Amino acid sequence: MKLKKEVTVIVIILVFMLAVFLVNNPGITSLTVLDETSIIIENARLKFNELNTNYANILNVMAVQLDSSKLDEFQSRLNSLEGKDKEDGAKLIKAELESLLDPLPKKISKISTLRDSQILEPKDVKYSYTLSSSEELYLYQKKFNVVFEASKYDIESYSGSKARYTIIKKIITNAENINEFFVYELLPISKDAVNFNNKAYTLEGNAAKYEFSYAGNIEITYSINQDIDVTNIYGFKTIIVPKAQASIITTEEAKLYTCGDSTCTLPYEDEIICPEDCIARGKKIPWPYIITLIIILLLGISYLNLYRGKGDFRKLSRGKTPFASNVDMENVKNFIKNSINKNVKMKDISKALLAKGWNKRQIEYAFEEARWDLKKILLETAPKLNLGNVTAAEEYARKCVSLGMDELKIKTALFSKGWKPEQIDKALKKAKSDGHRYF
């Protein structure tokens, strides 16, 4: 019993002595500044390699270099420290290292990407870009196809600060292998917020000007240190201008139309380029023309009643199409249908179209056209009964309800595909409770 007490006392004394020793020698229980700096260097090297592998293009556009050789230099300086001033030297190196790393990106996260084709209108092409006329320059744009990608990234730096950047890429397809031309990239924001890093350019007013001397496809990429809203992304227009100041239109093209010949020849004329031909001016219409219109009108009414239903007769009261051509209307209509299929809300679709330059009348007209097409397609493509995917009926009913489709037609379409009445009623109830309607 006495021996046990003595052992206990000895253990207590040893523990006390160890505690005193550790208090007087903190370096044994904690990392030294030199160790901490080495860990920072190693972690930064891993991050550099990760970002250079996954986001090399983004770093290049932002003019950011993550150079591991600089980290090697810091590590070499650490390894060369000796003597009693070793810790003080490590503190200086650590401060320099943190100063280098603080503004650099530590984490990059992609938020979203919008890809679309550029659609220019005559009003987008300014006369000041060339000595040729604005009408000729507008037609010249049709020799190229411009697609843009706008991607948003959240970037966190080593200092802990966070920022959102927008990266815009323009892909220009040179369909006719034209060489010797300029590309003007119009900037609807301050030039100070834009970083061009991949090609030589000059700034002219609110545009960045590029010069190209080869026939081939082109990519122009730049970064913006702002979160650009979707409605403003379409404001970054691309205008292509030939270097030669000669007439842009060939002799054959020039013969296709003459402004003032009472014929609106698309795509070479529109309301802006030639209002004399493309805007009605109240001229007296000859009787043969009136009779022809009446016949066409009667045939159209018959077609609408036989194939599109009496309810669609209201289209006749909407007047003349506000689009300059059927191609324009189809482009807008397809954009609406594709957006609806992706569950994009009507107000967001309208915003995007307004940003592209379409007016409210054109958008409303295209929405009406798109609604009938979608309703017709939905009635013909109701999903078959699938016990493995019972939500298919709910999704179908939701789309139909959002388009304002008659409830009886929805039930009939689903019933014809094998769905039971109780399943159909449940799907309709769920769809109506969501309350989202496009029209």
XYZ file of C-alpha atoms in Angstrom:
439
model
C 0.000 0.000 0.000
C 2.908 2.311 0.902
C 4.622 1.518 -2.436
C 1.493 2.427 -4.369
C 1.358 5.870 -2.715
C 5.013 6.500 -3.525
C 4.452 5.629 -7.212
C 1.507 8.020 -7.343
C 3.573 10.840 -5.894
C 6.381 10.207 -8.402
C 3.933 10.289 -11.342
C 2.460 13.597 -10.140
C 5.931 15.106 -9.829
C 6.892 13.951 -13.349
C 3.700 15.379 -14.855
C 4.340 18.722 -13.145
C 7.923 18.829 -14.398
C 6.779 18.006 -17.955
C 4.206 20.790 -17.849
C 6.812 23.318 -16.701
C 9.158 22.187 -19.478
C 6.482 22.541 -22.186
C 5.514 26.019 -20.964
C 9.114 27.146 -21.232
C 9.525 25.507 -24.662
C 6.349 26.330 -26.683
C 8.015 25.457 -29.976
C 7.722 21.789 -29.091
C 3.894 21.861 -28.886
C 3.160 24.343 -31.716
C 4.268 24.922 -35.286
C 7.096 27.318 -35.867
C 6.699 30.247 -38.274
C 9.005 28.406 -40.641
C 6.725 25.337 -40.543
C 3.607 27.467 -41.067
C 5.171 29.191 -44.069
C 6.149 25.855 -45.605
C 2.556 24.623 -45.230
C 1.196 27.800 -46.860
C 3.584 27.309 -49.790
C 2.594 23.666 -50.254
C -1.159 24.403 -50.089
C -0.762 27.285 -52.554
C 1.166 25.020 -54.931
C -1.706 22.504 -54.887
C -4.247 25.281 -55.559
C -2.137 26.733 -58.371
C -1.999 23.347 -60.090
C -5.754 22.806 -59.645
C -6.784 26.197 -61.053
C -4.229 26.105 -63.883
C -5.615 22.710 -64.904
C -9.345 23.471 -64.674
C -9.547 27.216 -65.395
C -6.540 28.038 -67.585
C -8.656 29.930 -70.140
C -10.403 31.973 -67.462
C -7.123 32.922 -65.792
C -5.689 33.893 -69.176
C -8.640 36.158 -69.993
C -8.382 37.770 -66.564
C -4.619 38.269 -67.065
C -3.870 36.298 -63.892
C -0.725 34.161 -63.645
C -0.423 31.438 -61.003
C 3.319 30.738 -61.273
C 4.532 27.859 -59.085
C 8.155 28.842 -59.693
C 7.635 31.860 -57.417
C 6.535 29.492 -54.656
C 9.695 27.465 -55.229
C 11.744 30.632 -54.685
C 10.077 31.237 -51.323
C 10.679 27.636 -50.267
C 14.331 27.891 -51.299
C 14.756 31.028 -49.187
C 13.180 29.268 -46.212
C 15.508 26.295 -46.565
C 18.542 28.580 -46.598
C 17.745 30.178 -43.214
C 20.221 29.371 -40.439
C 21.228 30.465 -36.973
C 19.421 32.300 -34.207
C 17.687 34.683 -36.643
C 15.961 31.794 -38.406
C 12.483 32.566 -37.008
C 12.752 36.298 -37.728
C 13.774 35.542 -41.307
C 10.830 33.152 -41.647
C 8.435 35.902 -40.481
C 9.668 38.267 -43.200
C 9.331 35.588 -45.878
C 5.821 34.711 -44.652
C 4.746 38.372 -44.878
C 6.074 38.633 -48.450
C 4.351 35.380 -49.397
C 0.981 36.526 -48.031
C 1.347 39.848 -49.869
C 1.870 37.907 -53.117
C -1.051 35.532 -52.549
C -3.701 37.939 -51.164
C -5.005 39.298 -54.531
C -4.756 35.943 -56.342
C -7.774 33.623 -56.816
C -7.969 30.738 -54.377
C -11.321 29.337 -55.507
C -13.252 29.680 -58.795
C -16.874 28.532 -59.128
C -18.866 28.613 -62.370
C -22.390 29.950 -61.778
C -24.117 29.953 -65.178
C -23.650 30.174 -68.956
C -25.890 31.804 -71.573
C -25.303 30.943 -75.243
C -27.205 32.591 -78.083
C -26.860 33.897 -81.622
C -26.462 37.599 -82.245
C -29.320 39.160 -84.197
C -28.591 42.651 -85.494
C -31.150 45.173 -86.660
C -30.421 48.088 -89.006
C -30.506 50.520 -86.068
C -27.551 48.672 -84.487
C -25.259 49.511 -87.415
C -24.002 53.070 -87.258
C -22.907 55.029 -90.313
C -19.770 56.190 -88.484
C -18.148 52.755 -88.668
C -17.342 53.051 -92.372
C -17.297 55.453 -95.287
C -19.856 53.246 -97.022
C -23.548 53.632 -96.255
C -25.133 52.103 -93.151
C -27.476 50.096 -95.406
C -24.535 48.419 -97.125
C -22.811 47.758 -93.833
C -25.951 46.148 -92.405
C -26.084 43.749 -95.355
C -22.385 43.010 -94.930
C -23.093 41.569 -91.465
C -25.042 38.736 -93.100
C -21.772 37.330 -94.460
C -20.827 36.387 -90.893
C -22.481 34.461 -88.097
C -21.840 35.620 -84.531
C -22.581 33.409 -81.515
C -21.870 34.559 -77.973
C -21.328 32.792 -74.669
C -21.659 34.706 -71.400
C -20.470 32.805 -68.317
C -20.566 34.006 -64.726
C -17.931 33.002 -62.153
C -17.613 33.582 -58.417
C -13.977 34.115 -57.437
C -12.605 34.043 -53.889
C -9.085 35.356 -53.280
C -6.523 34.355 -50.632
C -7.369 37.537 -48.712
C -10.954 36.261 -48.321
C -12.585 38.815 -50.630
C -15.221 37.581 -53.094
C -16.256 38.954 -56.488
C -18.365 37.900 -59.464
C -16.955 38.124 -62.981
C -18.645 37.763 -66.373
C -16.620 36.175 -69.186
C -17.908 36.917 -72.695
C -16.769 34.911 -75.708
C -17.713 35.855 -79.279
C -17.440 33.093 -81.904
C -17.431 34.618 -85.399
C -17.971 32.245 -88.321
C -16.557 33.602 -91.563
C -18.882 31.790 -93.974
C -17.445 33.297 -97.169
C -13.760 33.159 -96.144
C -13.447 36.930 -96.282
C -10.120 38.428 -95.213
C -9.016 41.956 -94.376
C -11.719 43.221 -92.018
C -12.192 44.970 -88.682
C -14.286 43.749 -85.748
C -15.863 46.355 -83.466
C -16.946 45.054 -80.060
C -19.465 47.533 -78.628
C -19.210 48.049 -74.855
C -22.374 49.281 -73.093
C -20.406 49.665 -69.820
C -17.292 51.514 -68.683
C -14.124 50.380 -70.472
C -12.351 50.321 -67.093
C -14.447 47.296 -66.069
C -13.346 45.244 -69.112
C -10.129 43.283 -69.518
C -9.037 42.274 -73.046
C -6.077 39.942 -72.891
C -6.047 37.580 -75.850
C -5.607 39.751 -78.973
C -4.281 43.161 -79.942
C -6.968 45.837 -79.977
C -7.477 49.580 -79.917
C -10.201 51.547 -78.167
C -12.400 53.805 -80.280
C -15.140 55.549 -78.339
C -17.265 52.897 -76.662
C -15.858 50.058 -78.786
C -12.823 47.791 -78.878
C -11.488 47.496 -82.433
C -9.727 44.358 -83.711
C -7.975 43.946 -87.052
C -7.893 40.613 -88.901
C -6.050 39.703 -92.093
C -6.940 36.068 -92.637
C -9.943 34.078 -93.818
C -11.138 31.856 -91.025
C -13.256 31.628 -87.914
C -12.458 33.929 -84.990
C -12.880 33.908 -81.220
C -12.776 37.050 -79.086
C -12.894 36.670 -75.305
C -12.849 39.273 -72.555
C -13.676 39.488 -68.861
C -15.819 42.003 -66.982
C -15.377 42.532 -63.255
C -19.138 42.909 -62.844
C -22.208 40.694 -62.612
C -23.889 41.515 -65.945
C -27.669 40.974 -65.986
C -29.106 38.804 -68.769
C -30.984 41.780 -70.224
C -27.719 43.716 -70.603
C -25.629 40.904 -72.084
C -27.324 41.382 -75.464
C -26.013 44.953 -75.498
C -22.476 43.723 -76.235
C -22.857 43.889 -80.031
C -20.308 42.796 -82.634
C -20.031 44.832 -85.855
C -17.801 43.659 -88.717
C -16.419 46.246 -91.136
C -14.385 45.621 -94.319
C -10.999 47.304 -94.594
C -11.625 48.277 -98.208
C -13.755 51.395 -98.547
C -15.253 50.253 -101.818
C -18.895 49.291 -102.098
C -19.674 46.242 -99.992
C -22.568 45.019 -102.132
C -21.754 43.103 -105.288
C -23.266 44.096 -108.635
C -25.606 41.096 -108.544
C -26.860 42.008 -105.080
C -27.371 45.639 -106.032
C -29.706 44.639 -108.840
C -32.010 42.837 -106.432
C -33.635 45.969 -105.103
C -34.038 49.681 -105.548
C -35.410 51.867 -102.775
C -38.492 53.652 -104.083
C -39.723 50.927 -106.456
C -42.843 50.340 -104.259
C -41.615 46.835 -103.384
C -40.221 45.971 -99.942
C -37.470 43.498 -100.867
C -36.323 41.499 -97.840
C -33.719 41.189 -96.456
C -32.231 44.110 -98.400
C -34.933 46.575 -97.339
C -36.944 47.116 -94.182
C -38.853 49.929 -92.434
C -35.618 51.658 -91.425
C -33.489 51.198 -94.557
C -36.284 52.058 -96.990
C -39.464 53.349 -95.331
C -40.825 54.416 -98.739
C -41.239 50.780 -99.765
C -41.752 49.046 -96.420
C -44.206 51.313 -94.593
C -47.771 51.714 -95.888
C -48.401 55.351 -96.883
C -52.134 55.249 -97.587
C -51.809 54.903 -101.351
C -54.879 53.946 -103.303
C -55.028 50.187 -103.836
C -56.285 48.933 -107.231
C -59.466 46.839 -107.317
C -57.810 43.647 -108.651
C -55.571 43.721 -105.615
C -58.587 44.174 -103.294
C -60.425 41.240 -104.909
C -57.354 39.045 -104.553
C -57.092 39.957 -100.871
C -60.769 39.119 -100.285
C -60.333 35.686 -101.898
C -57.249 35.000 -99.791
C -59.111 36.167 -96.693
C -62.043 33.822 -97.352
C -59.701 30.896 -97.957
C -57.867 31.750 -94.762
C -61.070 31.800 -92.730
C -62.018 28.391 -94.120
C -58.598 27.015 -93.207
C -58.767 28.402 -89.676
C -62.232 26.972 -89.054
C -61.414 23.565 -90.518
C -57.939 23.020 -89.093
C -57.337 25.424 -86.226
C -60.780 25.785 -84.683
C -63.198 28.671 -84.372
C -61.467 29.965 -81.273
C -58.442 30.845 -83.349
C -60.423 33.207 -85.574
C -59.363 36.037 -83.237
C -56.007 36.030 -85.021
C -57.646 37.806 -87.933
C -58.434 40.748 -85.696
C -54.807 41.147 -84.703
C -53.968 42.833 -87.968
C -50.805 42.656 -90.018
C -47.831 40.820 -88.571
C -45.415 43.259 -86.918
C -42.426 41.307 -88.243
C -40.519 42.311 -91.354
C -40.335 38.680 -92.464
C -41.606 35.222 -91.531
C -38.037 34.209 -90.717
C -37.884 36.844 -87.971
C -41.202 35.704 -86.541
C -40.128 32.032 -86.554
C -36.865 32.928 -84.796
C -38.688 34.749 -81.998
C -41.404 32.095 -81.776
C -38.844 29.273 -81.521
C -36.960 31.195 -78.834
C -40.193 31.466 -76.818
C -41.070 27.785 -77.235
C -37.577 26.630 -76.274
C -37.603 28.891 -73.210
C -41.022 27.631 -72.106
C -39.829 24.041 -72.479
C -36.984 24.968 -70.094
C -39.554 26.396 -67.611
C -38.333 29.966 -68.058
C -40.960 32.447 -66.843
C -42.813 34.684 -69.285
C -41.460 37.916 -67.793
C -37.878 36.649 -68.166
C -38.527 35.594 -71.771
C -39.966 39.041 -72.508
C -36.959 40.742 -70.894
C -34.541 38.722 -73.015
C -36.447 39.501 -76.225
C -36.668 43.203 -75.378
C -32.935 43.178 -74.784
C -32.435 41.672 -78.241
C -34.249 44.622 -79.763
C -37.724 43.186 -80.422
C -40.592 45.502 -79.509
C -43.575 44.750 -77.267
C -45.996 44.303 -80.173
C -43.720 41.742 -81.851
C -43.250 39.827 -78.594
C -47.005 39.661 -77.871
C -47.693 38.529 -81.418
C -45.032 35.795 -81.231
C -46.310 34.630 -77.829
C -49.775 34.132 -79.319
C -48.342 32.130 -82.218
C -46.178 30.052 -79.895
C -49.104 29.280 -77.602
C -51.161 27.639 -80.336
C -48.178 25.613 -81.583
C -47.354 24.378 -78.091
C -50.977 23.493 -77.337
C -51.231 21.517 -80.570
C -47.964 19.689 -79.845
C -48.971 18.919 -76.258
C -52.316 17.440 -77.330
C -50.492 15.143 -79.744
C -47.694 14.153 -77.353
C -49.434 13.324 -74.084
C -47.298 10.813 -72.099
C -48.335 7.168 -71.937
C -49.159 5.584 -68.568
C -45.871 4.763 -66.838
C -46.067 3.413 -63.293
C -42.336 3.950 -62.985
C -42.775 7.678 -63.623
C -46.150 8.801 -62.264
C -44.978 12.429 -62.210
C -45.056 12.493 -66.024
C -48.797 13.237 -65.921
C -48.226 16.074 -63.428
C -45.517 17.638 -65.582
C -47.716 17.346 -68.687
C -50.717 18.854 -66.883
C -48.551 21.680 -65.520
C -47.419 22.660 -69.026
C -50.972 22.485 -70.369
C -52.386 24.594 -67.531
C -49.598 27.158 -67.922
C -50.640 27.572 -71.566
C -54.292 28.115 -70.612
C -55.454 24.858 -72.217
C -59.025 23.671 -71.675
C -59.249 21.221 -68.750
C -61.452 18.770 -70.649
C -58.886 18.542 -73.465
C -56.142 17.801 -70.932
C -58.189 15.026 -69.331
C -59.105 13.531 -72.708
C -55.468 13.522 -73.877
C -54.224 11.761 -70.718
C -57.155 9.326 -70.594
C -56.433 8.274 -74.188
C -52.886 7.323 -73.099
C -54.085 4.957 -70.351
C -54.039 7.211 -67.288
C -56.788 6.553 -64.733
C -59.309 9.293 -63.806
C -58.008 9.534 -60.227
C -54.431 9.938 -61.508
C -55.546 12.619 -63.962
C -57.505 14.541 -61.299
C -54.517 14.419 -58.945
C -52.175 15.678 -61.673
C -54.517 18.545 -62.587
C -54.987 19.544 -58.950
C -51.216 19.668 -58.450
C -50.705 21.628 -61.686
C -53.333 24.237 -60.802
C -51.954 24.639 -57.275
C -48.604 25.703 -58.745
C -50.369 28.703 -60.265
C -47.753 29.387 -62.980
C -49.210 30.506 -66.296
C -47.410 31.745 -69.376
C -50.469 33.333 -70.988
